[in-house]
mmCIF file of C-alpha atoms in Angstrom:
data_model
loop_
_atom_site.group_PDB
_atom_site.id
_atom_site.type_symbol
_atom_site.label_atom_id
_atom_site.label_comp_id
_atom_site.label_asym_id
_atom_site.label_seq_id
_atom_site.Cartn_x
_atom_site.Cartn_y
_atom_site.Cartn_z
ATOM 1 C CA UNK A 1 -0.012 0.007 -0.005
ATOM 2 C CA UNK A 2 1.251 3.486 -0.763
ATOM 3 C CA UNK A 3 2.510 5.772 1.991
ATOM 4 C CA UNK A 4 -0.390 8.147 1.323
ATOM 5 C CA UNK A 5 -2.972 5.440 1.762
ATOM 6 C CA UNK A 6 -1.328 4.188 4.972
ATOM 7 C CA UNK A 7 -1.158 7.512 6.719
ATOM 8 C CA UNK A 8 -4.413 9.022 5.566
ATOM 9 C CA UNK A 9 -6.950 6.185 5.748
ATOM 10 C CA UNK A 10 -9.961 7.517 7.635
ATOM 11 C CA UNK A 11 -11.186 5.900 10.798
ATOM 12 C CA UNK A 12 -13.656 3.108 10.346
ATOM 13 C CA UNK A 13 -12.351 1.835 6.997
ATOM 14 C CA UNK A 14 -10.027 -0.867 8.180
ATOM 15 C CA UNK A 15 -11.484 -1.859 11.544
ATOM 16 C CA UNK A 16 -14.740 -3.585 10.630
ATOM 17 C CA UNK A 17 -16.897 -0.483 10.709
ATOM 18 C CA UNK A 18 -16.906 0.125 6.951
ATOM 19 C CA UNK A 19 -20.682 -0.312 6.847
ATOM 20 C CA UNK A 20 -21.078 2.764 9.042
ATOM 21 C CA UNK A 21 -18.448 4.859 7.271
ATOM 22 C CA UNK A 22 -20.712 6.248 4.542
ATOM 23 C CA UNK A 23 -23.563 7.453 6.844
ATOM 24 C CA UNK A 24 -20.959 8.970 9.203
ATOM 25 C CA UNK A 25 -19.225 10.716 6.269
ATOM 26 C CA UNK A 26 -22.567 11.981 4.988
ATOM 27 C CA UNK A 27 -23.553 13.333 8.416
ATOM 28 C CA UNK A 28 -20.206 15.119 8.630
ATOM 29 C CA UNK A 29 -20.737 16.598 5.188
ATOM 30 C CA UNK A 30 -24.373 17.659 5.872
ATOM 31 C CA UNK A 31 -23.651 21.321 6.807
ATOM 32 C CA UNK A 32 -21.536 21.789 3.693
ATOM 33 C CA UNK A 33 -24.189 20.232 1.505
ATOM 34 C CA UNK A 34 -26.876 22.361 3.066
ATOM 35 C CA UNK A 35 -24.780 25.463 2.457
ATOM 36 C CA UNK A 36 -24.176 24.352 -1.144
ATOM 37 C CA UNK A 37 -27.876 23.640 -1.708
ATOM 38 C CA UNK A 38 -28.849 27.044 -0.331
ATOM 39 C CA UNK A 39 -26.318 28.790 -2.484
ATOM 40 C CA UNK A 40 -27.420 27.106 -5.704
ATOM 41 C CA UNK A 41 -31.076 27.532 -4.766
ATOM 42 C CA UNK A 42 -30.440 31.254 -4.376
ATOM 43 C CA UNK A 43 -28.970 31.263 -7.882
ATOM 44 C CA UNK A 44 -32.059 29.538 -9.316
ATOM 45 C CA UNK A 45 -34.429 31.879 -7.535
ATOM 46 C CA UNK A 46 -32.564 34.980 -8.762
ATOM 47 C CA UNK A 47 -32.576 33.527 -12.233
ATOM 48 C CA UNK A 48 -36.301 32.851 -12.095
ATOM 49 C CA UNK A 49 -37.005 36.458 -11.027
ATOM 50 C CA UNK A 50 -34.679 37.855 -13.661
ATOM 51 C CA UNK A 51 -36.069 35.589 -16.373
ATOM 52 C CA UNK A 52 -39.655 36.568 -15.484
ATOM 53 C CA UNK A 53 -38.708 40.243 -15.714
ATOM 54 C CA UNK A 54 -37.323 39.701 -19.204
ATOM 55 C CA UNK A 55 -40.124 37.469 -20.433
ATOM 56 C CA UNK A 56 -38.124 34.253 -20.435
ATOM 57 C CA UNK A 57 -38.481 30.841 -18.825
ATOM 58 C CA UNK A 58 -35.919 29.943 -16.139
ATOM 59 C CA UNK A 59 -36.601 26.262 -16.802
ATOM 60 C CA UNK A 60 -35.833 26.585 -20.479
ATOM 61 C CA UNK A 61 -32.711 28.598 -19.757
ATOM 62 C CA UNK A 62 -31.437 25.787 -17.526
ATOM 63 C CA UNK A 63 -32.615 22.780 -19.545
ATOM 64 C CA UNK A 64 -33.166 23.715 -23.169
ATOM 65 C CA UNK A 65 -30.384 25.890 -24.578
ATOM 66 C CA UNK A 66 -26.995 25.395 -26.225
ATOM 67 C CA UNK A 67 -25.333 22.083 -25.262
ATOM 68 C CA UNK A 68 -28.358 20.926 -23.319
ATOM 69 C CA UNK A 69 -30.308 20.717 -26.574
ATOM 70 C CA UNK A 70 -27.617 18.502 -28.128
ATOM 71 C CA UNK A 71 -27.564 16.187 -25.111
ATOM 72 C CA UNK A 72 -31.358 15.837 -25.057
ATOM 73 C CA UNK A 73 -31.456 15.173 -28.792
ATOM 74 C CA UNK A 74 -28.885 12.375 -28.433
ATOM 75 C CA UNK A 75 -30.910 10.924 -25.528
ATOM 76 C CA UNK A 76 -34.084 10.878 -27.662
ATOM 77 C CA UNK A 77 -32.716 9.993 -31.101
ATOM 78 C CA UNK A 78 -29.171 8.599 -30.637
ATOM 79 C CA UNK A 79 -26.131 9.884 -32.431
ATOM 80 C CA UNK A 80 -26.182 10.989 -36.070
ATOM 81 C CA UNK A 81 -27.319 14.618 -36.176
ATOM 82 C CA UNK A 82 -25.143 17.124 -38.042
ATOM 83 C CA UNK A 83 -25.643 20.841 -38.469
ATOM 84 C CA UNK A 84 -23.898 22.670 -41.293
ATOM 85 C CA UNK A 85 -23.487 26.418 -40.815
ATOM 86 C CA UNK A 86 -23.091 29.094 -43.533
ATOM 87 C CA UNK A 87 -19.481 29.836 -42.392
ATOM 88 C CA UNK A 88 -18.480 26.278 -43.213
ATOM 89 C CA UNK A 89 -18.567 24.888 -39.704
ATOM 90 C CA UNK A 90 -19.907 21.345 -39.363
ATOM 91 C CA UNK A 91 -21.424 20.662 -35.956
ATOM 92 C CA UNK A 92 -21.762 16.936 -35.302
ATOM 93 C CA UNK A 93 -23.312 15.548 -32.157
ATOM 94 C CA UNK A 94 -20.344 13.098 -32.001
ATOM 95 C CA UNK A 95 -18.529 15.923 -30.188
ATOM 96 C CA UNK A 96 -20.602 15.169 -27.101
ATOM 97 C CA UNK A 97 -19.555 12.279 -24.860
ATOM 98 C CA UNK A 98 -22.351 9.803 -24.098
ATOM 99 C CA UNK A 99 -22.773 9.413 -20.316
ATOM 100 C CA UNK A 100 -25.106 12.342 -19.717
ATOM 101 C CA UNK A 101 -27.483 11.478 -22.596
ATOM 102 C CA UNK A 102 -27.463 7.821 -21.466
ATOM 103 C CA UNK A 103 -28.569 8.927 -18.002
ATOM 104 C CA UNK A 104 -31.116 11.306 -19.487
ATOM 105 C CA UNK A 105 -32.624 8.430 -21.467
ATOM 106 C CA UNK A 106 -32.703 6.191 -18.398
ATOM 107 C CA UNK A 107 -34.356 8.812 -16.137
ATOM 108 C CA UNK A 108 -36.851 9.743 -18.853
ATOM 109 C CA UNK A 109 -37.770 6.044 -19.193
ATOM 110 C CA UNK A 110 -38.300 5.643 -15.471
ATOM 111 C CA UNK A 111 -40.071 8.935 -14.712
ATOM 112 C CA UNK A 112 -42.618 11.326 -16.305
ATOM 113 C CA UNK A 113 -39.781 13.658 -17.279
ATOM 114 C CA UNK A 114 -38.751 14.292 -20.854
ATOM 115 C CA UNK A 115 -35.080 14.205 -21.862
ATOM 116 C CA UNK A 116 -34.517 17.878 -21.036
ATOM 117 C CA UNK A 117 -36.041 17.594 -17.616
ATOM 118 C CA UNK A 118 -34.150 14.402 -16.993
ATOM 119 C CA UNK A 119 -30.915 16.153 -17.875
ATOM 120 C CA UNK A 120 -31.723 18.847 -15.349
ATOM 121 C CA UNK A 121 -32.532 16.248 -12.640
ATOM 122 C CA UNK A 122 -29.297 14.379 -13.338
ATOM 123 C CA UNK A 123 -27.289 17.590 -13.155
ATOM 124 C CA UNK A 124 -28.871 18.719 -9.892
ATOM 125 C CA UNK A 125 -28.312 15.351 -8.225
ATOM 126 C CA UNK A 126 -24.795 15.114 -9.648
ATOM 127 C CA UNK A 127 -23.968 18.600 -8.308
ATOM 128 C CA UNK A 128 -24.746 17.385 -4.777
ATOM 129 C CA UNK A 129 -22.481 14.398 -5.198
ATOM 130 C CA UNK A 130 -19.805 16.737 -6.601
ATOM 131 C CA UNK A 131 -20.176 18.992 -3.576
ATOM 132 C CA UNK A 132 -19.951 15.969 -1.280
ATOM 133 C CA UNK A 133 -16.737 14.731 -2.959
ATOM 134 C CA UNK A 134 -15.211 18.221 -2.908
ATOM 135 C CA UNK A 135 -16.016 18.475 0.823
ATOM 136 C CA UNK A 136 -14.556 15.024 1.469
ATOM 137 C CA UNK A 137 -11.254 16.068 -0.100
ATOM 138 C CA UNK A 138 -11.084 19.416 1.696
ATOM 139 C CA UNK A 139 -12.046 17.795 4.985
ATOM 140 C CA UNK A 140 -9.477 15.067 4.659
ATOM 141 C CA UNK A 141 -6.634 17.466 3.799
ATOM 142 C CA UNK A 142 -7.354 20.507 5.982
ATOM 143 C CA UNK A 143 -10.406 19.756 8.169
ATOM 144 C CA UNK A 144 -14.136 20.347 8.166
ATOM 145 C CA UNK A 145 -14.074 24.122 7.973
ATOM 146 C CA UNK A 146 -11.814 24.058 4.917
ATOM 147 C CA UNK A 147 -13.965 21.401 3.307
ATOM 148 C CA UNK A 148 -17.102 23.469 3.806
ATOM 149 C CA UNK A 149 -15.448 26.669 2.561
ATOM 150 C CA UNK A 150 -14.166 24.770 -0.473
ATOM 151 C CA UNK A 151 -17.671 23.556 -1.383
ATOM 152 C CA UNK A 152 -19.242 26.990 -1.033
ATOM 153 C CA UNK A 153 -16.425 28.619 -3.007
ATOM 154 C CA UNK A 154 -17.109 26.135 -5.808
ATOM 155 C CA UNK A 155 -20.827 27.031 -5.624
ATOM 156 C CA UNK A 156 -20.271 30.813 -5.798
ATOM 157 C CA UNK A 157 -17.951 30.842 -8.779
ATOM 158 C CA UNK A 158 -19.124 33.451 -11.320
ATOM 159 C CA UNK A 159 -20.237 30.683 -13.716
ATOM 160 C CA UNK A 160 -21.614 28.539 -10.879
ATOM 161 C CA UNK A 161 -25.016 28.647 -12.555
ATOM 162 C CA UNK A 162 -23.664 26.012 -14.955
ATOM 163 C CA UNK A 163 -23.799 23.586 -12.050
ATOM 164 C CA UNK A 164 -27.587 23.916 -12.167
ATOM 165 C CA UNK A 165 -27.913 23.505 -15.946
ATOM 166 C CA UNK A 166 -28.530 20.336 -17.946
ATOM 167 C CA UNK A 167 -24.805 20.319 -18.817
ATOM 168 C CA UNK A 168 -22.211 17.686 -18.046
ATOM 169 C CA UNK A 169 -19.941 19.764 -15.800
ATOM 170 C CA UNK A 170 -21.630 18.730 -12.529
ATOM 171 C CA UNK A 171 -21.696 15.067 -13.499
ATOM 172 C CA UNK A 172 -18.034 15.151 -14.541
ATOM 173 C CA UNK A 173 -16.906 17.027 -11.431
ATOM 174 C CA UNK A 174 -18.715 14.526 -9.197
ATOM 175 C CA UNK A 175 -16.935 11.575 -10.819
ATOM 176 C CA UNK A 176 -13.589 13.371 -10.873
ATOM 177 C CA UNK A 177 -13.806 14.457 -7.208
ATOM 178 C CA UNK A 178 -14.577 10.966 -5.984
ATOM 179 C CA UNK A 179 -11.872 9.483 -8.227
ATOM 180 C CA UNK A 180 -9.359 11.833 -6.672
ATOM 181 C CA UNK A 181 -10.665 11.018 -3.217
ATOM 182 C CA UNK A 182 -10.306 7.304 -3.980
ATOM 183 C CA UNK A 183 -6.659 7.972 -4.944
ATOM 184 C CA UNK A 184 -6.100 9.822 -1.668
ATOM 185 C CA UNK A 185 -7.460 6.890 0.292
ATOM 186 C CA UNK A 186 -5.637 4.171 -1.686
ATOM 187 C CA UNK A 187 -8.767 2.699 -3.374
ATOM 188 C CA UNK A 188 -7.159 2.052 -6.719
ATOM 189 C CA UNK A 189 -9.861 0.012 -8.371
ATOM 190 C CA UNK A 190 -12.489 2.584 -7.387
ATOM 191 C CA UNK A 191 -10.294 5.352 -8.692
ATOM 192 C CA UNK A 192 -9.853 3.565 -12.005
ATOM 193 C CA UNK A 193 -13.525 2.737 -12.359
ATOM 194 C CA UNK A 194 -14.559 6.364 -11.612
ATOM 195 C CA UNK A 195 -11.862 7.704 -13.996
ATOM 196 C CA UNK A 196 -13.261 5.412 -16.672
ATOM 197 C CA UNK A 197 -16.762 6.708 -16.069
ATOM 198 C CA UNK A 198 -15.531 10.328 -16.035
ATOM 199 C CA UNK A 199 -13.902 9.575 -19.391
ATOM 200 C CA UNK A 200 -17.369 8.856 -20.831
ATOM 201 C CA UNK A 201 -18.557 12.329 -19.698
ATOM 202 C CA UNK A 202 -16.226 14.988 -21.129
ATOM 203 C CA UNK A 203 -12.964 15.147 -23.096
ATOM 204 C CA UNK A 204 -11.295 16.525 -19.974
ATOM 205 C CA UNK A 205 -11.677 13.039 -18.529
ATOM 206 C CA UNK A 206 -8.048 12.783 -19.615
ATOM 207 C CA UNK A 207 -7.236 14.823 -16.504
ATOM 208 C CA UNK A 208 -8.555 12.080 -14.246
ATOM 209 C CA UNK A 209 -6.759 9.418 -16.166
ATOM 210 C CA UNK A 210 -3.534 11.363 -15.818
ATOM 211 C CA UNK A 211 -4.088 11.664 -12.040
ATOM 212 C CA UNK A 212 -4.469 7.889 -11.740
ATOM 213 C CA UNK A 213 -1.508 7.027 -13.933
ATOM 214 C CA UNK A 214 0.965 9.554 -12.565
ATOM 215 C CA UNK A 215 -0.042 8.787 -8.945
ATOM 216 C CA UNK A 216 0.422 5.098 -9.608
ATOM 217 C CA UNK A 217 3.825 5.699 -11.250
ATOM 218 C CA UNK A 218 4.930 7.847 -8.315
ATOM 219 C CA UNK A 219 3.820 5.141 -5.898
ATOM 220 C CA UNK A 220 5.561 2.348 -7.787
ATOM 221 C CA UNK A 221 8.798 4.230 -8.477
ATOM 222 C CA UNK A 222 9.556 6.479 -5.509
ATOM 223 C CA UNK A 223 12.904 8.291 -5.374
ATOM 224 C CA UNK A 224 15.662 5.856 -4.473
ATOM 225 C CA UNK A 225 13.475 2.797 -4.635
ATOM 226 C CA UNK A 226 13.438 1.784 -8.330
ATOM 227 C CA UNK A 227 13.806 -1.861 -7.424
ATOM 228 C CA UNK A 228 10.247 -1.805 -6.145
ATOM 229 C CA UNK A 229 9.147 -2.703 -9.665
ATOM 230 C CA UNK A 230 9.760 -6.367 -9.046
ATOM 231 C CA UNK A 231 7.188 -6.339 -6.312
ATOM 232 C CA UNK A 232 4.350 -5.702 -8.781
ATOM 233 C CA UNK A 233 2.985 -9.168 -8.020
ATOM 234 C CA UNK A 234 1.945 -7.956 -4.557
ATOM 235 C CA UNK A 235 -1.743 -7.665 -3.800
ATOM 236 C CA UNK A 236 -1.819 -3.919 -3.387
ATOM 237 C CA UNK A 237 0.124 -3.414 -6.592
ATOM 238 C CA UNK A 238 -2.220 -5.685 -8.470
ATOM 239 C CA UNK A 239 -5.121 -3.430 -7.379
ATOM 240 C CA UNK A 240 -3.064 -0.371 -8.410
ATOM 241 C CA UNK A 241 -2.360 -1.807 -11.850
ATOM 242 C CA UNK A 242 -6.004 -2.823 -12.297
ATOM 243 C CA UNK A 243 -7.120 0.684 -11.464
ATOM 244 C CA UNK A 244 -4.589 2.148 -13.911
ATOM 245 C CA UNK A 245 -5.778 -0.264 -16.569
ATOM 246 C CA UNK A 246 -9.460 0.622 -16.003
ATOM 247 C CA UNK A 247 -8.912 4.388 -15.978
ATOM 248 C CA UNK A 248 -8.672 5.092 -19.740
ATOM 249 C CA UNK A 249 -11.353 2.673 -20.913
ATOM 250 C CA UNK A 250 -14.280 5.131 -21.006
ATOM 251 C CA UNK A 251 -12.439 7.959 -22.758
ATOM 252 C CA UNK A 252 -10.528 5.726 -25.087
ATOM 253 C CA UNK A 253 -13.604 3.595 -25.856
ATOM 254 C CA UNK A 254 -15.645 6.566 -27.026
ATOM 255 C CA UNK A 255 -12.835 8.087 -29.042
ATOM 256 C CA UNK A 256 -12.225 4.737 -30.782
ATOM 257 C CA UNK A 257 -15.945 4.290 -31.425
ATOM 258 C CA UNK A 258 -16.098 7.739 -33.068
ATOM 259 C CA UNK A 259 -13.088 6.779 -35.155
ATOM 260 C CA UNK A 260 -14.764 3.608 -36.307
ATOM 261 C CA UNK A 261 -18.025 5.407 -37.032
ATOM 262 C CA UNK A 262 -16.332 8.118 -39.054
ATOM 263 C CA UNK A 263 -13.889 5.758 -40.724
ATOM 264 C CA UNK A 264 -10.886 7.784 -39.571
ATOM 265 C CA UNK A 265 -8.257 7.185 -36.847
ATOM 266 C CA UNK A 266 -8.520 10.960 -36.133
ATOM 267 C CA UNK A 267 -12.274 10.893 -36.259
ATOM 268 C CA UNK A 268 -12.904 12.624 -32.913
ATOM 269 C CA UNK A 269 -10.317 15.312 -33.640
ATOM 270 C CA UNK A 270 -11.963 15.866 -37.008
ATOM 271 C CA UNK A 271 -15.353 16.256 -35.352
ATOM 272 C CA UNK A 272 -13.893 18.807 -32.946
ATOM 273 C CA UNK A 273 -12.273 20.613 -35.836
ATOM 274 C CA UNK A 274 -15.723 20.906 -37.451
ATOM 275 C CA UNK A 275 -16.763 22.826 -34.353
ATOM 276 C CA UNK A 276 -13.577 24.919 -34.748
ATOM 277 C CA UNK A 277 -12.303 23.410 -31.545
ATOM 278 C CA UNK A 278 -8.948 21.785 -30.827
ATOM 279 C CA UNK A 279 -5.655 22.439 -29.099
ATOM 280 C CA UNK A 280 -2.929 24.734 -30.372
ATOM 281 C CA UNK A 281 -0.904 25.332 -27.229
ATOM 282 C CA UNK A 282 -2.829 28.491 -26.402
ATOM 283 C CA UNK A 283 -1.833 30.400 -29.532
ATOM 284 C CA UNK A 284 -5.404 31.278 -30.549
ATOM 285 C CA UNK A 285 -6.280 32.290 -26.974
ATOM 286 C CA UNK A 286 -3.199 34.528 -26.719
ATOM 287 C CA UNK A 287 -4.067 36.123 -30.072
ATOM 288 C CA UNK A 288 -7.664 36.681 -28.924
ATOM 289 C CA UNK A 289 -6.434 38.309 -25.710
ATOM 290 C CA UNK A 290 -3.977 40.467 -27.560
ATOM 291 C CA UNK A 291 -6.664 41.643 -30.029
ATOM 292 C CA UNK A 292 -8.757 42.716 -26.999
ATOM 293 C CA UNK A 293 -5.848 44.564 -25.437
ATOM 294 C CA UNK A 294 -5.011 46.336 -28.730
ATOM 295 C CA UNK A 295 -8.573 47.355 -29.515
ATOM 296 C CA UNK A 296 -11.449 49.132 -27.871
ATOM 297 C CA UNK A 297 -12.076 46.195 -25.497
ATOM 298 C CA UNK A 298 -8.873 46.866 -23.609
ATOM 299 C CA UNK A 299 -10.598 46.476 -20.214
ATOM 300 C CA UNK A 300 -11.923 43.048 -21.141
ATOM 301 C CA UNK A 301 -8.548 41.916 -22.382
ATOM 302 C CA UNK A 302 -6.891 43.158 -19.221
ATOM 303 C CA UNK A 303 -9.441 41.355 -17.102
ATOM 304 C CA UNK A 304 -8.918 38.156 -19.009
ATOM 305 C CA UNK A 305 -5.109 38.408 -18.739
ATOM 306 C CA UNK A 306 -5.398 39.104 -14.996
ATOM 307 C CA UNK A 307 -7.699 36.158 -14.530
ATOM 308 C CA UNK A 308 -5.325 33.747 -16.306
ATOM 309 C CA UNK A 309 -2.359 35.076 -14.322
ATOM 310 C CA UNK A 310 -4.328 34.633 -11.075
ATOM 311 C CA UNK A 311 -5.202 31.034 -11.996
ATOM 312 C CA UNK A 312 -1.577 30.194 -12.711
ATOM 313 C CA UNK A 313 -0.463 31.947 -9.495
ATOM 314 C CA UNK A 314 -2.937 30.049 -7.392
ATOM 315 C CA UNK A 315 -1.917 26.735 -8.972
ATOM 316 C CA UNK A 316 1.739 27.551 -8.226
ATOM 317 C CA UNK A 317 0.692 28.192 -4.607
ATOM 318 C CA UNK A 318 -0.909 24.716 -4.516
ATOM 319 C CA UNK A 319 2.371 23.258 -5.840
ATOM 320 C CA UNK A 320 4.466 25.151 -3.265
ATOM 321 C CA UNK A 321 2.159 24.037 -0.494
ATOM 322 C CA UNK A 322 2.824 20.498 -1.626
ATOM 323 C CA UNK A 323 -0.794 19.548 -2.058
ATOM 324 C CA UNK A 324 -1.187 15.821 -2.763
ATOM 325 C CA UNK A 325 -0.024 14.661 -6.203
ATOM 326 C CA UNK A 326 -3.481 13.490 -7.442
ATOM 327 C CA UNK A 327 -4.915 16.936 -6.848
ATOM 328 C CA UNK A 328 -2.023 18.741 -8.541
ATOM 329 C CA UNK A 329 -2.028 16.464 -11.570
ATOM 330 C CA UNK A 330 -5.797 16.627 -12.000
ATOM 331 C CA UNK A 331 -6.044 20.429 -11.556
ATOM 332 C CA UNK A 332 -2.946 21.050 -13.682
ATOM 333 C CA UNK A 333 -4.246 19.044 -16.638
ATOM 334 C CA UNK A 334 -7.687 20.672 -16.399
ATOM 335 C CA UNK A 335 -6.028 24.116 -16.462
ATOM 336 C CA UNK A 336 -3.718 23.196 -19.307
ATOM 337 C CA UNK A 337 -6.502 21.763 -21.444
ATOM 338 C CA UNK A 338 -8.741 24.764 -20.882
ATOM 339 C CA UNK A 339 -6.090 27.367 -21.530
ATOM 340 C CA UNK A 340 -4.580 25.714 -24.608
ATOM 341 C CA UNK A 341 -7.878 25.001 -26.326
ATOM 342 C CA UNK A 342 -9.021 27.095 -29.238
ATOM 343 C CA UNK A 343 -12.635 27.734 -30.126
ATOM 344 C CA UNK A 344 -15.230 30.005 -28.510
ATOM 345 C CA UNK A 345 -13.304 31.736 -25.729
ATOM 346 C CA UNK A 346 -16.455 32.688 -23.773
ATOM 347 C CA UNK A 347 -16.615 28.985 -22.817
ATOM 348 C CA UNK A 348 -13.324 29.026 -20.931
ATOM 349 C CA UNK A 349 -14.780 29.921 -17.528
ATOM 350 C CA UNK A 350 -17.078 26.925 -17.546
ATOM 351 C CA UNK A 351 -14.326 24.684 -18.923
ATOM 352 C CA UNK A 352 -12.380 25.633 -15.773
ATOM 353 C CA UNK A 353 -15.314 24.825 -13.472
ATOM 354 C CA UNK A 354 -14.063 21.223 -12.627
ATOM 355 C CA UNK A 355 -10.704 22.578 -11.438
ATOM 356 C CA UNK A 356 -11.897 22.856 -7.837
ATOM 357 C CA UNK A 357 -8.501 22.000 -6.233
ATOM 358 C CA UNK A 358 -7.117 25.436 -7.099
ATOM 359 C CA UNK A 359 -9.655 26.858 -4.640
ATOM 360 C CA UNK A 360 -7.977 25.117 -1.679
ATOM 361 C CA UNK A 361 -5.636 28.008 -0.709
ATOM 362 C CA UNK A 362 -8.547 30.474 -0.635
ATOM 363 C CA UNK A 363 -10.694 27.968 1.294
ATOM 364 C CA UNK A 364 -7.930 27.581 3.869
ATOM 365 C CA UNK A 365 -7.695 31.355 4.224
ATOM 366 C CA UNK A 366 -11.479 31.665 4.689
ATOM 367 C CA UNK A 367 -11.441 28.890 7.280
ATOM 368 C CA UNK A 368 -9.056 30.905 9.426
ATOM 369 C CA UNK A 369 -11.537 33.771 9.698
ATOM 370 C CA UNK A 370 -14.252 34.063 12.303
ATOM 371 C CA UNK A 371 -17.365 32.190 11.299
ATOM 372 C CA UNK A 372 -19.502 35.333 11.063
ATOM 373 C CA UNK A 373 -16.983 37.102 8.827
ATOM 374 C CA UNK A 374 -16.554 34.049 6.571
ATOM 375 C CA UNK A 375 -20.356 33.692 6.215
ATOM 376 C CA UNK A 376 -20.658 37.400 5.420
ATOM 377 C CA UNK A 377 -17.991 37.176 2.701
ATOM 378 C CA UNK A 378 -19.298 33.997 1.142
ATOM 379 C CA UNK A 379 -22.939 35.184 1.369
ATOM 380 C CA UNK A 380 -22.085 38.445 -0.346
ATOM 381 C CA UNK A 381 -20.097 36.682 -3.073
ATOM 382 C CA UNK A 382 -22.936 34.183 -3.447
ATOM 383 C CA UNK A 383 -25.498 36.939 -4.035
ATOM 384 C CA UNK A 384 -23.242 38.604 -6.557
ATOM 385 C CA UNK A 385 -22.642 35.230 -8.295
ATOM 386 C CA UNK A 386 -26.438 34.594 -8.444
ATOM 387 C CA UNK A 387 -27.024 37.997 -9.997
ATOM 388 C CA UNK A 388 -24.186 37.573 -12.490
ATOM 389 C CA UNK A 389 -25.345 34.065 -13.400
ATOM 390 C CA UNK A 390 -28.848 35.358 -14.107
ATOM 391 C CA UNK A 391 -27.518 38.242 -16.178
ATOM 392 C CA UNK A 392 -25.161 35.923 -18.042
ATOM 393 C CA UNK A 393 -27.757 33.220 -18.758
ATOM 394 C CA UNK A 394 -30.475 35.572 -19.918
ATOM 395 C CA UNK A 395 -27.898 37.225 -22.205
ATOM 396 C CA UNK A 396 -25.124 35.504 -24.125
ATOM 397 C CA UNK A 397 -24.616 32.699 -21.577
ATOM 398 C CA UNK A 398 -22.483 29.654 -22.138
ATOM 399 C CA UNK A 399 -22.392 28.201 -25.643
#
């Protein structure tokens, strides 16, 4: 067993009380989950009021626009829809990974909900599991106050309203958070299975796979102990290797399926190219930012540049604080993929939504404050986030 798993295994997991561990963990997380639910409920209420004032439906805004329409169409009709735009773009539904539409179809078959409503239900439930997983990580590393602050910070992000939409961000974050938690507690098979499932949810599932693989490599080949390789036949190492083998199956399976369906080894990349998406090392994003700085939108360009610099600085803080390797790898890959992707740059804030580990330093700082002050700060930010989310979603919103 890895050193991390030996020293950090929570009470009740190796002493015959495993059956009581989940209820105890859920009770411990209850205040954080209540705070999260209240924060997101505030966002929905503000959106409903704002939408009513502008003659729009809050339900349609959350369940029936942009990507949500594509997911519900896949759930109802399967893959095969393509939209050709006048500018030459070819939008194929193969760009969307299948787990969310699968769940939408299942929920719609078992309930009176249609696919759109099922997507909203899946997202809301998944967001609670995401909040629980984020709390579990923060609680394990820094204690209950930090875990709670981490959850609420994730809820009050400016684009936190996406957590309440029929999008795949909440579902992915839930799977990713629990996969990382499984790594922190030495549950390799669970980590691999969750990584595989996350890989069926979004392209950024590669970040969870990387966390599993690099953590396994670091555990097998620690500094000065390269001869440990020969011990791979040990029981713990067999579980580790099984988890590492499971991790890429979901992501790789879907990409291979798209390749077979399109008749091209690069089929999925070709589909993304049709959407004008892809990865260019951040060249297009840098050019976009420079154009803002050099034009009349200087303030917007400066804000974007400041935001990116702040993200990188916070991640460096996490590295210097020596946060656990699974968190650093996962957050680092999410950041790298989001910042080096080309395409519609208004999507970048929501692409960064799963990178919750970079909020740990801020959560730790908030946890050191008096409770009343921390509540005042988070409450004020939560209200501002709710207002911004309503403004954003009733306007341009996330594509």
